[in-house]
Amino acid sequence: MKIACYDCGREFPVDSFPVRCGCGGLLTVHQTFHSVDAEKLKATFHERLQERGTSYASGVWRYKELICPDLPDSFIVTKYEGNTGLYAAQAARDYAGLRQVWLKAQSENPSGSFKDNGMTVAVSFGRFTGSTSFACSSTGNTSSSLAMYAAVAGCRSVVLVPEHDVSISKVLQTAAYGAEIIRFPGTYDDGIRFLEKRGAELGLYVCNSVNPFRIEGQKSIAFELAQDLSWSLPDWIVVPGGALSNVSALGKALRELKELGFIDKLPQVAVIQAEGASPFHRMVNSGLPELAPEPTPRTIASALNIGNPPSWRKALQVLQETQGITASVSDAEIMAAKAVIDRSGIGCEPASAAALAGLRKLVLAGTIHKEETAACILTGNMLKDTDALKGYLSSSTVQKERRIEA
Ligand SMILES: *Cc1c(COP(=O)(O)O)cnc(C)c1O
């Protein structure tokens, strides 16, 4: 394994790397997959589905050979994350107008979002390098996840959470796990800038998605999806895009699965942004070579409220390699798709519903064909944002609820 700058290629020691390279680039992990035999590993991954109570019972660490092969097992901090449901939901299929739609419910993770897939690896690796204080900037899900794993490891967590436009449910969850919460005026982007500058000198191990081990862990979402579907992926995988770490990890996972012979064909990737926070979609759509940050991001999907996504270069490579596309959806489209997912019994927070809303839009536009198949990654749990629920339920459904007289 090597850690190198994604932009200039400079290498860093595995046990002490900076948040970013001096050139401003993000770091990335280069795995050396010596003696990986895809068929043998498939059998191993299948056998591990029977594990209980060991780190291999986790839906992330099941794939340790492809994620963090050299980490001694004793450093693993796990809550048996992953192992989430894959649903062939009829309602989602009808809504998107597609032959087959799967919902991969990362919302079923222990802290309620896909951030757990990456965080278990970042915190485990941080412990391996001797860190005991962990930090992140967050719109609420990264902080909940970090606070949970730090608590499990008996370590300290410090989280920067914007004062505005963050779901109170997430802040309370983060606080309840015992994190030190710093609220600040500004956005996620300001928080991450602060940590990039000051994190190391404050002795904090930064667990935002600029940490390359978050990306390695998040690859497991694609691994699990592929394993669930007997190593044959749908035509499209659709993800909501905020900081763009999820799509970066998805793309890296697909690339590695293909190179190692686990899958024959790369699916196409679609990234869906919220209209009020869609700098990546705007860049791709207009063919501009550089991302122009959105100074005042604003969307009801608070997890997507990010104007300057750090991982945009990695995400762009994923689009290029998979003939991927982007779209943006309005808050109204997001909430309409969310209502469909909620009523199907699966449920999700607004940001997750952007994927289904975007899929429907792309099918209506003819960009994705009715005969193709797709999987939407549901990134966060329904109870992560009860305000959003109140917003659409209070006016209609809840009033229709009948009182039962005792
Ligand atoms: C973090 C998050 C996203 C965005 O993922 P990125 O990797 O930042 O693009 C989407 N939905 C939810 C629920 C999230 O927590």
Short mmCIF file of C-alpha atoms and ligand atoms in Angstrom, two decimals:
data_model
loop_
_atom_site.label_atom_id
_atom_site.label_comp_id
_atom_site.label_asym_id
_atom_site.label_seq_id
_atom_site.Cartn_x
_atom_site.Cartn_y
_atom_site.Cartn_z
CA MET A 1 0.00 0.00 0.00
CA LYS A 2 1.17 3.52 -0.83
CA ILE A 3 -0.27 6.94 -0.03
CA ALA A 4 0.31 9.50 -2.75
CA CYS A 5 -1.04 12.82 -3.95
CA TYR A 6 -3.87 12.32 -6.42
CA ASP A 7 -2.74 15.35 -8.45
CA CYS A 8 1.10 15.38 -8.46
CA GLY A 9 1.89 11.81 -7.37
CA ARG A 10 4.15 12.75 -4.45
CA GLU A 11 4.34 9.93 -1.92
CA PHE A 12 3.83 10.19 1.85
CA PRO A 13 4.65 7.89 4.75
CA VAL A 14 1.69 5.64 5.51
CA ASP A 15 1.75 6.42 9.23
CA SER A 16 2.02 10.23 9.03
CA PHE A 17 0.43 11.91 6.07
CA PRO A 18 -0.92 15.47 5.84
CA VAL A 19 -4.56 16.36 5.18
CA ARG A 20 -3.57 17.56 1.73
CA CYS A 21 -0.40 17.55 -0.36
CA GLY A 22 1.62 20.77 -0.51
CA CYS A 23 0.38 21.23 -4.09
CA GLY A 24 -3.20 21.34 -2.79
CA GLY A 25 -4.11 17.91 -4.12
CA LEU A 26 -6.01 15.23 -2.21
CA LEU A 27 -4.28 12.06 -1.15
CA THR A 28 -5.20 8.65 -2.42
CA VAL A 29 -4.34 5.06 -1.46
CA HIS A 30 -2.63 2.90 -4.06
CA GLN A 31 -3.29 -0.69 -3.16
CA THR A 32 -0.78 -3.34 -4.12
CA PHE A 33 -2.99 -6.34 -4.66
CA HIS A 34 -0.31 -8.97 -4.64
CA SER A 35 -1.64 -12.45 -5.30
CA VAL A 36 -5.31 -11.52 -5.39
CA ASP A 37 -7.31 -14.33 -6.93
CA ALA A 38 -10.81 -13.02 -7.65
CA GLU A 39 -12.56 -16.40 -7.61
CA LYS A 40 -10.90 -17.44 -4.34
CA LEU A 41 -11.73 -14.11 -2.72
CA LYS A 42 -15.35 -14.31 -3.86
CA ALA A 43 -15.56 -17.64 -2.04
CA THR A 44 -13.93 -16.13 1.07
CA PHE A 45 -16.32 -13.15 1.02
CA HIS A 46 -19.22 -15.57 0.71
CA GLU A 47 -18.02 -17.70 3.65
CA ARG A 48 -17.68 -14.60 5.80
CA LEU A 49 -21.41 -13.94 5.50
CA GLN A 50 -21.72 -16.51 8.29
CA GLU A 51 -19.42 -14.66 10.69
CA ARG A 52 -20.90 -13.32 13.94
CA GLY A 53 -19.07 -11.17 16.45
CA THR A 54 -15.73 -11.01 14.60
CA SER A 55 -14.52 -8.04 12.56
CA TYR A 56 -15.22 -10.07 9.40
CA ALA A 57 -18.92 -9.96 10.27
CA SER A 58 -18.76 -6.30 9.22
CA GLY A 59 -19.94 -5.48 5.69
CA VAL A 60 -16.77 -3.38 5.33
CA TRP A 61 -14.11 -5.59 6.92
CA ARG A 62 -15.49 -8.62 5.07
CA TYR A 63 -13.57 -7.12 2.13
CA LYS A 64 -10.40 -6.33 4.12
CA GLU A 65 -8.13 -7.73 1.39
CA LEU A 66 -9.43 -5.02 -0.98
CA ILE A 67 -9.61 -2.19 1.57
CA CYS A 68 -6.86 -2.23 4.15
CA PRO A 69 -5.04 -5.56 3.85
CA ASP A 70 -2.07 -4.70 6.06
CA LEU A 71 -3.91 -3.37 9.12
CA PRO A 72 -3.52 -5.70 12.13
CA ASP A 73 -7.01 -6.91 13.15
CA SER A 74 -6.50 -5.73 16.73
CA PHE A 75 -6.83 -2.09 15.63
CA ILE A 76 -10.19 -2.54 13.94
CA VAL A 77 -13.00 -0.43 15.43
CA THR A 78 -16.25 -1.85 14.10
CA LYS A 79 -19.98 -1.79 14.71
CA TYR A 80 -20.62 -4.45 12.08
CA GLU A 81 -21.47 -1.64 9.65
CA GLY A 82 -22.56 -2.33 6.10
CA ASN A 83 -24.61 -5.51 5.75
CA THR A 84 -27.40 -3.24 4.54
CA GLY A 85 -30.51 -4.26 2.64
CA LEU A 86 -30.86 -4.25 -1.12
CA TYR A 87 -34.48 -3.78 -2.15
CA ALA A 88 -36.07 -4.28 -5.54
CA ALA A 89 -38.76 -1.76 -4.68
CA GLN A 90 -41.75 -1.74 -7.01
CA ALA A 91 -42.69 1.83 -6.01
CA ALA A 92 -39.24 3.14 -6.93
CA ARG A 93 -39.36 1.26 -10.24
CA ASP A 94 -42.75 2.76 -11.11
CA TYR A 95 -41.66 6.22 -10.03
CA ALA A 96 -38.45 6.18 -12.05
CA GLY A 97 -40.15 4.50 -15.04
CA LEU A 98 -37.45 1.88 -15.35
CA ARG A 99 -37.52 -1.91 -15.81
CA GLN A 100 -35.64 -2.59 -12.59
CA VAL A 101 -34.57 -0.32 -9.72
CA TRP A 102 -32.75 -1.47 -6.59
CA LEU A 103 -32.42 0.65 -3.49
CA LYS A 104 -29.21 -0.05 -1.55
CA ALA A 105 -30.07 1.16 1.94
CA GLN A 106 -26.88 2.51 3.50
CA SER A 107 -29.38 4.29 5.73
CA GLU A 108 -29.45 1.02 7.71
CA ASN A 109 -25.88 1.53 8.97
CA PRO A 110 -25.33 1.73 12.76
CA SER A 111 -25.23 5.54 12.90
CA GLY A 112 -27.80 5.83 10.12
CA SER A 113 -25.72 6.85 7.11
CA PHE A 114 -23.17 5.55 4.60
CA LYS A 115 -20.49 7.57 6.40
CA ASP A 116 -20.04 4.51 8.64
CA ASN A 117 -18.62 2.51 5.70
CA GLY A 118 -15.66 4.87 5.50
CA MET A 119 -15.42 6.00 9.10
CA THR A 120 -14.76 2.55 10.53
CA VAL A 121 -11.63 2.40 8.34
CA ALA A 122 -10.48 5.99 9.03
CA VAL A 123 -10.79 5.59 12.81
CA SER A 124 -9.22 2.12 12.79
CA PHE A 125 -6.29 3.36 10.73
CA GLY A 126 -5.99 6.49 12.91
CA ARG A 127 -5.68 4.29 15.98
CA PHE A 128 -3.04 2.23 14.20
CA THR A 129 -1.00 5.41 13.67
CA GLY A 130 -1.36 6.28 17.36
CA SER A 131 -4.05 8.97 17.20
CA THR A 132 -6.48 9.36 20.09
CA SER A 133 -8.20 12.62 19.02
CA PHE A 134 -10.36 12.58 15.90
CA ALA A 135 -12.00 15.53 14.14
CA CYS A 136 -14.21 16.49 11.21
CA SER A 137 -16.28 19.28 9.70
CA SER A 138 -19.77 18.04 9.00
CA THR A 139 -23.33 18.75 8.01
CA GLY A 140 -24.21 16.17 10.68
CA ASN A 141 -23.79 12.62 9.39
CA THR A 142 -20.00 12.53 9.31
CA SER A 143 -19.97 13.93 12.83
CA SER A 144 -22.50 11.34 14.10
CA SER A 145 -20.45 8.56 12.56
CA LEU A 146 -17.13 9.86 13.85
CA ALA A 147 -18.50 10.47 17.34
CA MET A 148 -19.88 6.92 17.42
CA TYR A 149 -16.63 5.20 16.40
CA ALA A 150 -14.49 7.44 18.62
CA ALA A 151 -16.75 6.52 21.55
CA VAL A 152 -16.46 2.81 20.74
CA ALA A 153 -12.66 3.18 20.63
CA GLY A 154 -12.60 5.19 23.86
CA CYS A 155 -11.16 8.19 22.02
CA ARG A 156 -11.95 11.91 21.84
CA SER A 157 -13.89 13.45 18.97
CA VAL A 158 -14.09 17.13 18.07
CA VAL A 159 -16.59 18.13 15.41
CA LEU A 160 -17.22 21.39 13.58
CA VAL A 161 -20.89 21.78 12.69
CA PRO A 162 -22.36 24.87 10.96
CA GLU A 163 -24.82 26.92 13.04
CA HIS A 164 -27.43 26.98 10.29
CA ASP A 165 -29.08 24.56 7.85
CA VAL A 166 -28.15 21.43 9.76
CA SER A 167 -30.70 18.89 10.98
CA ILE A 168 -31.10 19.06 14.76
CA SER A 169 -31.54 15.26 14.90
CA LYS A 170 -27.95 14.83 13.68
CA VAL A 171 -26.49 17.38 16.08
CA LEU A 172 -28.24 15.71 19.02
CA GLN A 173 -27.04 12.27 17.92
CA THR A 174 -23.45 13.56 17.67
CA ALA A 175 -23.68 15.15 21.12
CA ALA A 176 -25.21 12.04 22.66
CA TYR A 177 -22.22 9.92 21.53
CA GLY A 178 -20.07 12.35 23.52
CA ALA A 179 -18.41 14.51 20.87
CA GLU A 180 -17.14 18.00 21.61
CA ILE A 181 -19.25 20.07 19.23
CA ILE A 182 -18.10 23.42 17.91
CA ARG A 183 -20.91 25.33 16.16
CA PHE A 184 -19.73 28.11 13.89
CA PRO A 185 -21.23 30.66 11.53
CA GLY A 186 -20.47 29.56 7.95
CA THR A 187 -20.75 26.35 6.01
CA TYR A 188 -19.16 22.89 5.87
CA ASP A 189 -16.61 24.37 3.48
CA ASP A 190 -15.32 26.84 6.12
CA GLY A 191 -14.99 24.03 8.66
CA ILE A 192 -12.98 21.81 6.39
CA ARG A 193 -10.71 24.71 5.44
CA PHE A 194 -10.00 25.31 9.12
CA LEU A 195 -9.12 21.65 9.77
CA GLU A 196 -6.88 21.44 6.73
CA LYS A 197 -4.92 24.41 8.07
CA ARG A 198 -4.93 23.76 11.80
CA GLY A 199 -5.87 20.09 12.35
CA ALA A 200 -2.35 18.69 12.54
CA GLU A 201 -0.98 21.35 14.88
CA LEU A 202 -3.98 20.81 17.19
CA GLY A 203 -3.14 17.09 17.29
CA LEU A 204 -6.37 16.11 15.53
CA TYR A 205 -6.65 13.18 13.12
CA VAL A 206 -8.93 14.58 10.40
CA CYS A 207 -11.67 12.17 9.35
CA ASN A 208 -13.35 14.10 6.57
CA SER A 209 -13.51 12.45 3.20
CA VAL A 210 -10.19 14.12 2.31
CA ASN A 211 -8.82 11.30 4.48
CA PRO A 212 -8.02 8.63 1.89
CA PHE A 213 -9.02 5.78 4.22
CA ARG A 214 -12.60 7.05 4.25
CA ILE A 215 -12.62 6.45 0.51
CA GLU A 216 -11.13 2.97 0.88
CA GLY A 217 -13.88 2.03 3.35
CA GLN A 218 -16.66 3.50 1.25
CA LYS A 219 -15.63 1.22 -1.61
CA SER A 220 -17.38 -1.54 0.34
CA ILE A 221 -20.78 -0.16 -0.74
CA ALA A 222 -20.01 -1.19 -4.32
CA PHE A 223 -18.45 -4.45 -3.17
CA GLU A 224 -21.53 -5.40 -1.19
CA LEU A 225 -23.85 -4.36 -4.02
CA ALA A 226 -21.84 -6.51 -6.43
CA GLN A 227 -21.78 -9.49 -4.05
CA ASP A 228 -25.55 -9.17 -3.41
CA LEU A 229 -26.13 -9.29 -7.17
CA SER A 230 -23.78 -12.25 -7.74
CA TRP A 231 -21.04 -10.02 -9.13
CA SER A 232 -23.16 -8.65 -11.95
CA LEU A 233 -23.94 -4.97 -11.50
CA PRO A 234 -26.89 -3.00 -12.94
CA ASP A 235 -26.44 -0.73 -15.95
CA TRP A 236 -26.47 2.38 -13.76
CA ILE A 237 -25.48 3.25 -10.21
CA VAL A 238 -26.99 6.53 -9.01
CA VAL A 239 -25.61 8.51 -6.06
CA PRO A 240 -26.36 11.91 -4.58
CA GLY A 241 -23.33 14.24 -4.71
CA GLY A 242 -22.23 16.62 -1.96
CA ALA A 243 -18.51 16.55 -1.16
CA LEU A 244 -18.32 13.87 -3.92
CA SER A 245 -16.57 11.28 -1.77
CA ASN A 246 -19.26 8.65 -2.30
CA VAL A 247 -18.95 8.78 -6.09
CA SER A 248 -15.14 8.85 -5.86
CA ALA A 249 -15.15 5.70 -3.72
CA LEU A 250 -17.73 4.04 -5.95
CA GLY A 251 -15.58 4.70 -9.01
CA LYS A 252 -12.39 3.45 -7.33
CA ALA A 253 -14.20 0.29 -6.24
CA LEU A 254 -15.53 -0.38 -9.74
CA ARG A 255 -12.10 0.23 -11.28
CA GLU A 256 -10.47 -2.22 -8.86
CA LEU A 257 -13.21 -4.85 -9.25
CA LYS A 258 -12.78 -4.72 -13.01
CA GLU A 259 -8.96 -4.79 -12.90
CA LEU A 260 -8.96 -7.75 -10.53
CA GLY A 261 -11.51 -9.67 -12.58
CA PHE A 262 -14.44 -9.60 -10.12
CA ILE A 263 -16.72 -8.00 -12.73
CA ASP A 264 -16.62 -7.98 -16.54
CA LYS A 265 -18.21 -4.66 -17.27
CA LEU A 266 -18.29 -1.25 -15.62
CA PRO A 267 -21.74 0.15 -14.89
CA GLN A 268 -22.35 3.80 -15.71
CA VAL A 269 -22.43 6.23 -12.80
CA ALA A 270 -24.89 9.11 -12.37
CA VAL A 271 -24.24 11.84 -9.80
CA ILE A 272 -27.25 13.86 -8.68
CA GLN A 273 -26.81 17.22 -7.00
CA ALA A 274 -29.38 19.50 -5.39
CA GLU A 275 -30.09 22.55 -7.51
CA GLY A 276 -28.99 25.03 -4.82
CA ALA A 277 -25.65 23.24 -4.34
CA SER A 278 -24.66 21.91 -7.73
CA PRO A 279 -21.23 23.27 -8.69
CA PHE A 280 -20.09 19.89 -10.01
CA HIS A 281 -23.13 19.44 -12.21
CA ARG A 282 -22.68 22.99 -13.54
CA MET A 283 -19.03 22.34 -14.34
CA VAL A 284 -19.71 19.06 -16.15
CA ASN A 285 -22.73 20.44 -17.96
CA SER A 286 -20.93 23.50 -19.25
CA GLY A 287 -17.72 21.62 -20.08
CA LEU A 288 -15.61 23.91 -17.89
CA PRO A 289 -12.19 22.51 -16.90
CA GLU A 290 -12.26 23.71 -13.25
CA LEU A 291 -14.89 23.69 -10.55
CA ALA A 292 -16.29 27.11 -9.63
CA PRO A 293 -17.41 26.87 -5.99
CA GLU A 294 -20.95 27.87 -5.05
CA PRO A 295 -20.46 30.56 -2.35
CA THR A 296 -23.93 30.26 -0.80
CA PRO A 297 -25.10 26.64 -1.14
CA ARG A 298 -28.71 26.14 -0.08
CA THR A 299 -30.94 23.07 -0.27
CA ILE A 300 -33.50 21.26 1.86
CA ALA A 301 -31.21 18.23 1.51
CA SER A 302 -28.86 19.47 4.24
CA ALA A 303 -26.31 16.69 3.67
CA LEU A 304 -25.77 18.13 0.18
CA ASN A 305 -25.29 21.70 1.39
CA ILE A 306 -21.71 21.87 0.13
CA GLY A 307 -20.48 24.56 -2.24
CA ASN A 308 -16.88 23.49 -2.72
CA PRO A 309 -16.70 19.70 -2.99
CA PRO A 310 -13.10 18.63 -2.22
CA SER A 311 -13.23 15.40 -4.27
CA TRP A 312 -14.37 16.88 -7.58
CA ARG A 313 -11.28 15.80 -9.53
CA LYS A 314 -11.66 12.19 -8.38
CA ALA A 315 -15.36 12.36 -9.24
CA LEU A 316 -14.61 13.68 -12.71
CA GLN A 317 -12.31 10.72 -13.38
CA VAL A 318 -15.15 8.40 -12.40
CA LEU A 319 -17.48 10.05 -14.93
CA GLN A 320 -14.82 9.75 -17.62
CA GLU A 321 -14.15 6.08 -16.90
CA THR A 322 -17.79 5.00 -16.67
CA GLN A 323 -19.31 7.28 -19.29
CA GLY A 324 -21.05 8.81 -16.32
CA ILE A 325 -23.39 11.76 -16.17
CA THR A 326 -24.67 14.38 -13.74
CA ALA A 327 -28.04 15.99 -13.09
CA SER A 328 -29.50 18.40 -10.61
CA VAL A 329 -32.90 18.26 -8.94
CA SER A 330 -35.00 20.85 -7.13
CA ASP A 331 -35.99 20.64 -3.47
CA ALA A 332 -39.56 19.86 -4.59
CA GLU A 333 -38.36 16.95 -6.76
CA ILE A 334 -36.26 15.66 -3.86
CA MET A 335 -39.21 15.75 -1.45
CA ALA A 336 -41.54 14.06 -3.94
CA ALA A 337 -39.07 11.19 -4.42
CA LYS A 338 -38.54 10.99 -0.67
CA ALA A 339 -42.26 10.54 -0.10
CA VAL A 340 -42.22 7.57 -2.52
CA ILE A 341 -39.26 5.95 -0.72
CA ASP A 342 -40.76 6.63 2.70
CA ARG A 343 -44.13 5.13 1.76
CA SER A 344 -42.43 2.07 0.30
CA GLY A 345 -41.40 1.23 3.87
CA ILE A 346 -37.72 1.83 3.27
CA GLY A 347 -37.43 5.54 4.06
CA CYS A 348 -34.52 7.93 3.75
CA GLU A 349 -33.44 11.48 4.47
CA PRO A 350 -33.89 14.16 1.77
CA ALA A 351 -30.31 14.00 0.38
CA SER A 352 -30.71 10.29 -0.38
CA ALA A 353 -33.92 10.85 -2.30
CA ALA A 354 -32.03 13.07 -4.74
CA ALA A 355 -30.79 9.83 -6.36
CA LEU A 356 -34.28 8.57 -7.20
CA ALA A 357 -35.45 12.06 -8.19
CA GLY A 358 -32.48 12.34 -10.54
CA LEU A 359 -33.01 8.87 -11.96
CA ARG A 360 -36.63 9.73 -12.81
CA LYS A 361 -35.51 12.95 -14.44
CA LEU A 362 -32.85 11.19 -16.54
CA VAL A 363 -35.35 8.54 -17.67
CA LEU A 364 -37.91 11.20 -18.61
CA ALA A 365 -35.21 13.02 -20.59
CA GLY A 366 -34.36 9.77 -22.41
CA THR A 367 -30.75 9.84 -21.16
CA ILE A 368 -31.34 6.59 -19.31
CA HIS A 369 -33.39 4.07 -21.28
CA LYS A 370 -36.53 2.41 -19.82
CA GLU A 371 -35.08 -1.04 -20.53
CA GLU A 372 -31.95 -0.42 -18.48
CA THR A 373 -31.51 -1.27 -14.80
CA ALA A 374 -30.29 0.95 -11.95
CA ALA A 375 -29.34 0.93 -8.29
CA CYS A 376 -29.81 4.05 -6.17
CA ILE A 377 -27.63 4.38 -3.08
CA LEU A 378 -29.77 5.55 -0.15
CA THR A 379 -27.24 7.46 1.90
CA GLY A 380 -29.08 8.37 5.12
CA ASN A 381 -31.88 7.27 7.43
CA MET A 382 -35.40 8.73 7.52
CA LEU A 383 -35.05 9.75 11.19
CA LYS A 384 -31.94 11.80 10.45
CA ASP A 385 -34.14 14.74 9.51
CA THR A 386 -37.46 14.85 11.32
CA ASP A 387 -37.97 18.51 10.37
CA ALA A 388 -38.16 17.45 6.73
CA LEU A 389 -40.79 14.89 7.69
CA LYS A 390 -42.81 17.48 9.61
CA GLY A 391 -42.62 19.74 6.61
CA TYR A 392 -44.49 17.41 4.29
CA LEU A 393 -46.55 15.39 6.72
CA SER A 394 -48.10 18.04 8.95
CA SER A 395 -50.18 19.58 6.24
CA SER A 396 -51.86 16.41 5.01
CA THR A 397 -51.37 12.93 6.39
CA VAL A 398 -50.97 13.65 10.06
CA GLN A 399 -54.20 15.63 10.16
CA LYS A 400 -56.05 12.70 8.66
CA GLU A 401 -54.84 10.46 11.48
CA ARG A 402 -57.83 9.49 13.62
CA ARG A 403 -57.84 9.82 17.36
CA ILE A 404 -58.62 6.63 19.17
CA GLU A 405 -60.85 7.13 22.21
CA ALA A 406 -60.04 4.86 25.11
C1 LIG B 1 -22.53 12.84 3.09
C2 LIG B 1 -23.86 12.58 2.52
C3 LIG B 1 -24.12 12.71 1.16
C4 LIG B 1 -23.10 13.24 0.20
O1 LIG B 1 -22.05 12.35 0.00
P1 LIG B 1 -20.67 12.94 -0.55
O2 LIG B 1 -19.71 11.85 -0.40
O3 LIG B 1 -20.36 14.10 0.35
O4 LIG B 1 -20.90 13.37 -1.94
C5 LIG B 1 -25.36 12.39 0.69
N1 LIG B 1 -26.34 11.96 1.50
C6 LIG B 1 -26.13 11.82 2.83
C7 LIG B 1 -27.25 11.37 3.69
C8 LIG B 1 -24.89 12.12 3.38
O5 LIG B 1 -24.71 11.99 4.69
#
